[in-house]
Amino acid sequence: MSGIKETSTNYANKQALADECAEVYAANIIGGQWSLVICSWLLNGKLRFGELRQLLPNITERMLTLQLRKLEASHIVKRTVYAEVPPRVEYELTAIGYELKPIIKRLEEWGEKHKLMATRTLTDNE
Amino acid sequence: MSGIKETSTNYANKQALADECAEVYAANIIGGQWSLVICSWLLNGKLRFGELRQLLPNITERMLTLQLRKLEASHIVKRTVYAEVPPRVEYELTAIGYELKPIIKRLEEWGEKHKLMATRTLTDNE
DNA sequence: GACATTACTTACATTTTTTATAGTACCATA
DNA sequence: TATGGTACTATAAAAAATGTAAGTAATGTC
């Protein structure tokens, strides 16, 4: 869609890895600073652009747009535009997007556990 | 350890997100072009630096070092140096690192499924 | 006609990540 | 003295991701 250089080593490496490893392929799709949070919120149901922006206080409109477009291009998110003025656009997870739920949940559990461990380690050392 | 600017908006955003969302915290730890593949290989057992390099033909030594150091700093990987010449260094997953296994597996399954879907979609459209 | 609202877009700047290339230390062996 | 192997480090540059700031379109209401 824009800005990625198909002649770079980086591009070639990413392609090769994604071809070989489905987990890397998956990680590329949901990788990006805000993708996971966006998906997390959308697990609860449809949201409008402005609602997402409010839920993610520090995101810029540009970033939100970019991430949503990427998720849309990956068929994780479905975008519905209502022909109204002012415009209304709703975002919701697709079926395959919704199937990220257990992964996100497990990541969350693992993160919590790791965080606890890290805290404990720090405390031990001081 | 180096190269990250603690005054940037990006840094602040990452921190804030990781604080709130354990899944983002987790994603930050295993995010990075090669981290997941490295972990995948290490799920099968210890590997030496040179062995990893051979398994990841396109990685540069610098990148391999960086990713391993990052994983080590996050307590995902344990590094053991043997006082020999030429040097021998072994890498293996820690307990918490090993607990990534089900996540990686699920990511892999989801990736496979998504890949199939993407293929089918493309074929349908042509 | 000016203004408000929503979901963007555009141009540009900065930061972060990844790649490229050339070293280094160590010592055993030739 | 030179060579080889291993696991790195240093420095620079390219590429990718993210952030900043301003503007746009459409139209109903004041």
Coordinates of C-alpha atoms (C1' of nucleotides) in Angstrom, one line a residue:
Chain A
M1 CA 0.0 0.0 0.0
S2 CA 2.9 2.3 0.7
G3 CA 6.4 2.8 2.0
I4 CA 7.9 -0.7 1.9
K5 CA 10.8 -1.4 -0.3
E6 CA 10.5 -4.7 -2.0
T7 CA 14.2 -4.7 -2.9
S8 CA 15.5 -4.4 0.6
T9 CA 17.2 -7.2 2.4
N10 CA 14.8 -6.7 5.2
Y11 CA 11.8 -7.3 3.0
A12 CA 13.4 -10.5 1.6
N13 CA 14.2 -11.8 5.1
K14 CA 10.7 -11.1 6.3
Q15 CA 9.2 -12.9 3.3
A16 CA 11.5 -15.9 3.7
L17 CA 10.8 -16.2 7.4
A18 CA 7.0 -15.8 7.0
D19 CA 7.1 -18.5 4.3
E20 CA 8.9 -21.0 6.5
C21 CA 7.4 -20.2 9.9
A22 CA 3.6 -19.7 10.3
E23 CA 4.2 -18.2 13.7
V24 CA 6.4 -15.5 12.2
Y25 CA 3.8 -14.9 9.5
A26 CA 1.2 -14.5 12.2
A27 CA 3.4 -12.2 14.3
N28 CA 3.9 -10.0 11.2
I29 CA 0.2 -9.6 10.9
I30 CA -0.6 -8.6 14.5
G31 CA 2.8 -6.9 15.0
G32 CA 2.7 -3.1 15.2
Q33 CA 2.6 -0.9 18.2
W34 CA -1.2 -0.7 18.5
S35 CA -2.6 -3.7 16.7
L36 CA -3.0 -5.9 19.7
V37 CA -4.8 -3.3 21.8
I38 CA -7.1 -2.5 19.0
C39 CA -8.0 -6.2 18.5
S40 CA -8.4 -6.5 22.3
W41 CA -11.0 -3.8 22.3
L42 CA -12.7 -5.1 19.2
L43 CA -13.1 -8.5 20.9
N44 CA -15.9 -6.8 22.9
G45 CA -17.8 -5.7 19.8
K46 CA -17.9 -3.1 17.0
L47 CA -16.4 0.3 17.6
R48 CA -16.4 3.5 15.6
F49 CA -13.2 5.3 14.7
G50 CA -13.7 8.0 17.2
E51 CA -14.5 5.5 20.0
L52 CA -11.2 3.7 19.3
R53 CA -9.4 7.0 19.4
Q54 CA -10.8 7.7 22.8
L55 CA -10.0 4.3 24.1
L56 CA -6.4 4.7 23.0
P57 CA -5.7 8.2 24.3
N58 CA -2.2 8.6 23.1
I59 CA -2.6 7.3 19.6
T60 CA -2.6 9.8 16.7
E61 CA -5.3 9.7 14.1
R62 CA -2.6 8.9 11.5
M63 CA -1.5 5.8 13.5
L64 CA -5.0 4.6 14.2
T65 CA -5.8 4.9 10.5
L66 CA -2.6 3.1 9.4
Q67 CA -3.1 0.2 11.9
L68 CA -6.8 -0.2 11.0
R69 CA -5.9 -0.2 7.3
K70 CA -3.3 -2.8 7.9
L71 CA -5.7 -5.0 9.9
E72 CA -8.3 -4.5 7.2
A73 CA -5.9 -5.5 4.5
S74 CA -5.1 -8.7 6.5
H75 CA -8.8 -9.5 6.8
I76 CA -8.6 -9.3 10.6
V77 CA -11.0 -6.3 10.7
K78 CA -14.0 -5.4 8.7
R79 CA -14.7 -1.7 8.0
T80 CA -18.2 -0.5 7.3
V81 CA -18.9 3.0 6.1
Y82 CA -22.3 4.5 6.5
A83 CA -23.2 7.2 4.0
E84 CA -24.1 9.9 6.5
V85 CA -22.9 13.3 7.3
P86 CA -20.9 13.6 9.4
P87 CA -19.5 10.2 8.4
R88 CA -19.8 7.1 10.5
V89 CA -17.4 4.2 10.2
E90 CA -17.6 1.0 12.2
Y91 CA -14.9 -1.5 12.8
E92 CA -15.4 -5.1 13.8
L93 CA -13.4 -8.3 13.9
T94 CA -13.8 -10.8 11.1
A95 CA -14.2 -14.5 11.9
I96 CA -10.5 -15.1 11.6
G97 CA -9.8 -12.0 13.6
Y98 CA -12.0 -13.2 16.3
E99 CA -10.0 -16.4 16.4
L100 CA -7.1 -14.4 17.8
K101 CA -9.0 -14.3 21.1
P102 CA -7.3 -17.4 22.7
I103 CA -3.9 -16.2 21.6
I104 CA -4.4 -12.8 23.0
K105 CA -5.6 -14.3 26.2
R106 CA -2.6 -16.6 26.5
L107 CA -0.2 -13.8 25.7
E108 CA -1.9 -11.8 28.4
E109 CA -1.6 -14.6 31.0
W110 CA 2.0 -15.2 30.1
G111 CA 2.7 -11.5 30.3
E112 CA 1.2 -11.2 33.7
K113 CA 3.3 -14.1 34.9
H114 CA 6.4 -12.8 33.4
K115 CA 5.8 -9.3 34.9
L116 CA 5.4 -10.8 38.4
M117 CA 8.6 -12.7 37.9
A118 CA 10.5 -9.7 36.7
T119 CA 9.2 -7.7 39.7
R120 CA 10.3 -10.5 42.1
T121 CA 13.7 -10.7 40.5
L122 CA 14.3 -7.0 40.9
T123 CA 13.2 -7.0 44.5
D124 CA 15.5 -10.0 45.2
N125 CA 18.5 -8.1 43.9
E126 CA 18.0 -5.0 45.9
Chain B
M1 CA 21.2 -1.3 27.2
S2 CA 21.6 1.1 24.3
G3 CA 20.0 3.1 21.6
I4 CA 16.5 3.8 23.0
K5 CA 15.5 7.3 23.8
E6 CA 13.7 7.5 27.0
T7 CA 12.3 11.0 26.3
S8 CA 10.5 10.1 23.1
T9 CA 6.8 9.9 22.7
N10 CA 7.2 6.5 21.3
Y11 CA 8.9 5.3 24.4
A12 CA 6.3 6.8 26.6
N13 CA 3.5 5.1 24.6
K14 CA 5.2 1.7 24.7
Q15 CA 5.6 2.0 28.5
A16 CA 2.0 3.1 29.0
L17 CA 0.6 0.3 26.8
A18 CA 2.8 -2.3 28.4
D19 CA 1.7 -1.2 31.8
E20 CA -2.0 -1.5 31.0
C21 CA -2.0 -4.5 28.7
A22 CA -0.1 -7.6 29.6
E23 CA -0.6 -8.9 26.0
V24 CA 1.3 -5.8 24.7
Y25 CA 3.9 -6.2 27.4
A26 CA 4.4 -9.8 26.2
A27 CA 4.4 -8.8 22.5
N28 CA 7.2 -6.3 23.2
I29 CA 9.3 -9.0 24.7
I30 CA 9.0 -11.5 21.9
G31 CA 8.7 -8.9 19.2
G32 CA 11.6 -8.3 16.9
Q33 CA 12.3 -9.8 13.6
W34 CA 14.0 -13.0 14.7
S35 CA 13.0 -13.5 18.3
L36 CA 10.2 -16.0 17.6
V37 CA 12.2 -18.1 15.2
I38 CA 15.0 -18.2 17.7
C39 CA 12.7 -19.3 20.5
S40 CA 11.1 -21.9 18.2
W41 CA 14.5 -23.5 17.5
L42 CA 15.4 -23.4 21.2
L43 CA 12.2 -25.2 22.1
N44 CA 14.0 -28.3 20.8
G45 CA 16.9 -27.8 23.1
K46 CA 20.2 -26.0 23.7
L47 CA 22.0 -24.5 20.7
R48 CA 25.3 -22.8 20.3
F49 CA 25.7 -19.4 18.7
G50 CA 27.1 -20.8 15.5
E51 CA 24.4 -23.4 15.3
L52 CA 21.7 -20.7 15.5
R53 CA 23.5 -18.8 12.9
Q54 CA 23.4 -21.7 10.5
L55 CA 19.7 -22.3 11.2
L56 CA 19.0 -18.7 10.4
P57 CA 21.0 -18.3 7.2
N58 CA 20.1 -14.7 6.5
I59 CA 20.7 -13.3 9.9
T60 CA 23.8 -11.2 10.5
E61 CA 25.9 -12.0 13.5
R62 CA 25.1 -8.6 14.9
M63 CA 21.4 -9.2 14.8
L64 CA 21.7 -12.6 16.3
T65 CA 23.8 -11.2 19.1
L66 CA 21.3 -8.3 19.7
Q67 CA 18.3 -10.6 19.8
L68 CA 19.9 -13.1 22.0
R69 CA 21.0 -10.3 24.4
K70 CA 17.5 -8.9 24.4
L71 CA 16.0 -12.4 25.1
E72 CA 18.6 -12.9 27.8
A73 CA 17.8 -9.5 29.4
S74 CA 14.1 -10.6 29.4
H75 CA 15.0 -13.9 31.1
I76 CA 13.6 -15.9 28.2
V77 CA 17.0 -17.3 27.3
K78 CA 19.9 -18.5 29.4
R79 CA 23.4 -18.0 28.2
T80 CA 26.2 -20.3 29.3
V81 CA 29.8 -19.6 28.5
Y82 CA 32.4 -22.3 28.6
A83 CA 35.9 -21.1 29.3
E84 CA 37.5 -22.8 26.3
V85 CA 39.4 -21.8 23.2
P86 CA 37.9 -21.4 20.7
P87 CA 35.0 -20.2 22.8
R88 CA 31.8 -22.1 23.3
V89 CA 28.5 -20.5 24.3
E90 CA 25.2 -22.3 24.7
Y91 CA 21.8 -20.8 24.7
E92 CA 18.7 -22.4 26.1
L93 CA 15.2 -21.4 27.1
T94 CA 14.5 -20.6 30.7
A95 CA 11.4 -21.9 32.5
I96 CA 9.3 -18.9 31.6
G97 CA 10.8 -19.0 28.1
Y98 CA 9.7 -22.5 27.7
E99 CA 6.2 -21.5 28.7
L100 CA 6.0 -19.6 25.4
K101 CA 5.5 -23.0 23.7
P102 CA 1.7 -23.1 23.6
I103 CA 1.6 -19.6 22.5
I104 CA 4.0 -20.2 19.6
K105 CA 2.1 -23.3 18.7
R106 CA -1.3 -21.5 18.6
L107 CA 0.2 -18.6 16.7
E108 CA 1.5 -21.2 14.2
E109 CA -1.9 -22.8 13.8
W110 CA -3.6 -19.5 13.4
G111 CA -1.0 -18.4 10.9
E112 CA -1.5 -21.6 8.8
K113 CA -5.2 -21.1 8.8
H114 CA -4.9 -17.5 7.9
K115 CA -2.5 -18.3 5.1
L116 CA -4.9 -20.8 3.7
M117 CA -7.7 -18.3 3.8
A118 CA -5.6 -15.6 2.1
T119 CA -4.7 -18.0 -0.6
R120 CA -8.3 -19.0 -1.2
T121 CA -9.4 -15.4 -1.3
L122 CA -6.8 -14.5 -3.9
T123 CA -7.8 -17.5 -6.0
D124 CA -11.4 -16.5 -5.8
N125 CA -10.7 -13.1 -7.0
E126 CA -8.8 -14.1 -10.1
Chain C
dG1 C1' -21.9 32.6 4.9
dA2 C1' -19.5 30.8 9.2
dC3 C1' -19.2 26.8 12.1
dA4 C1' -19.3 22.2 13.9
dT5 C1' -18.7 17.3 13.4
dT6 C1' -16.4 12.9 11.8
dA7 C1' -13.1 10.3 9.7
dC8 C1' -9.9 10.7 7.5
dT9 C1' -5.3 12.5 4.2
dT10 C1' -0.9 14.7 3.3
dA11 C1' 3.7 16.4 4.0
dC12 C1' 7.4 16.2 6.8
dA13 C1' 10.4 15.1 11.0
dT14 C1' 12.0 11.9 14.3
dT15 C1' 13.0 7.6 16.4
dT16 C1' 13.7 2.7 16.2
dT17 C1' 15.1 -1.4 13.9
dT18 C1' 17.7 -3.8 10.7
dT19 C1' 21.6 -4.5 7.6
dA20 C1' 26.6 -4.1 6.0
dT21 C1' 31.3 -4.4 6.7
dA22 C1' 35.3 -4.8 9.1
dG23 C1' 37.4 -5.7 12.9
dT24 C1' 38.9 -8.3 18.0
dA25 C1' 40.6 -11.9 21.6
dC26 C1' 41.9 -16.3 22.6
dC27 C1' 45.2 -20.2 22.0
dA28 C1' 46.2 -24.7 19.7
dT29 C1' 48.3 -26.4 15.8
dA30 C1' 51.1 -26.2 11.5
Chain D
dT1 C1' 55.3 -16.8 12.6
dA2 C1' 51.1 -17.6 10.4
dT3 C1' 46.4 -19.8 10.3
dG4 C1' 42.0 -21.2 11.9
dG5 C1' 37.9 -21.4 14.5
dT6 C1' 34.3 -19.2 17.7
dA7 C1' 31.7 -15.7 19.4
dC8 C1' 31.5 -11.8 19.5
dT9 C1' 32.1 -5.7 19.0
dA10 C1' 32.4 -1.1 16.6
dT11 C1' 30.8 1.9 13.4
dA12 C1' 28.1 3.5 9.7
dA13 C1' 24.2 3.4 6.8
dA14 C1' 19.7 2.0 5.1
dA15 C1' 15.0 1.1 5.9
dA16 C1' 10.9 0.9 8.5
dA17 C1' 7.8 2.5 12.0
dT18 C1' 6.0 6.2 14.5
dG19 C1' 4.9 11.1 15.7
dT20 C1' 3.6 16.2 14.5
dA21 C1' 0.9 19.4 12.5
dA22 C1' -2.0 21.0 9.3
dG23 C1' -5.6 20.4 6.0
dT24 C1' -10.0 18.1 3.5
dA25 C1' -15.0 16.8 2.3
dA26 C1' -19.6 16.7 3.2
dT27 C1' -23.8 18.9 5.0
dG28 C1' -26.9 20.3 8.6
dT29 C1' -27.5 24.1 11.8
dC30 C1' -26.9 29.0 13.4

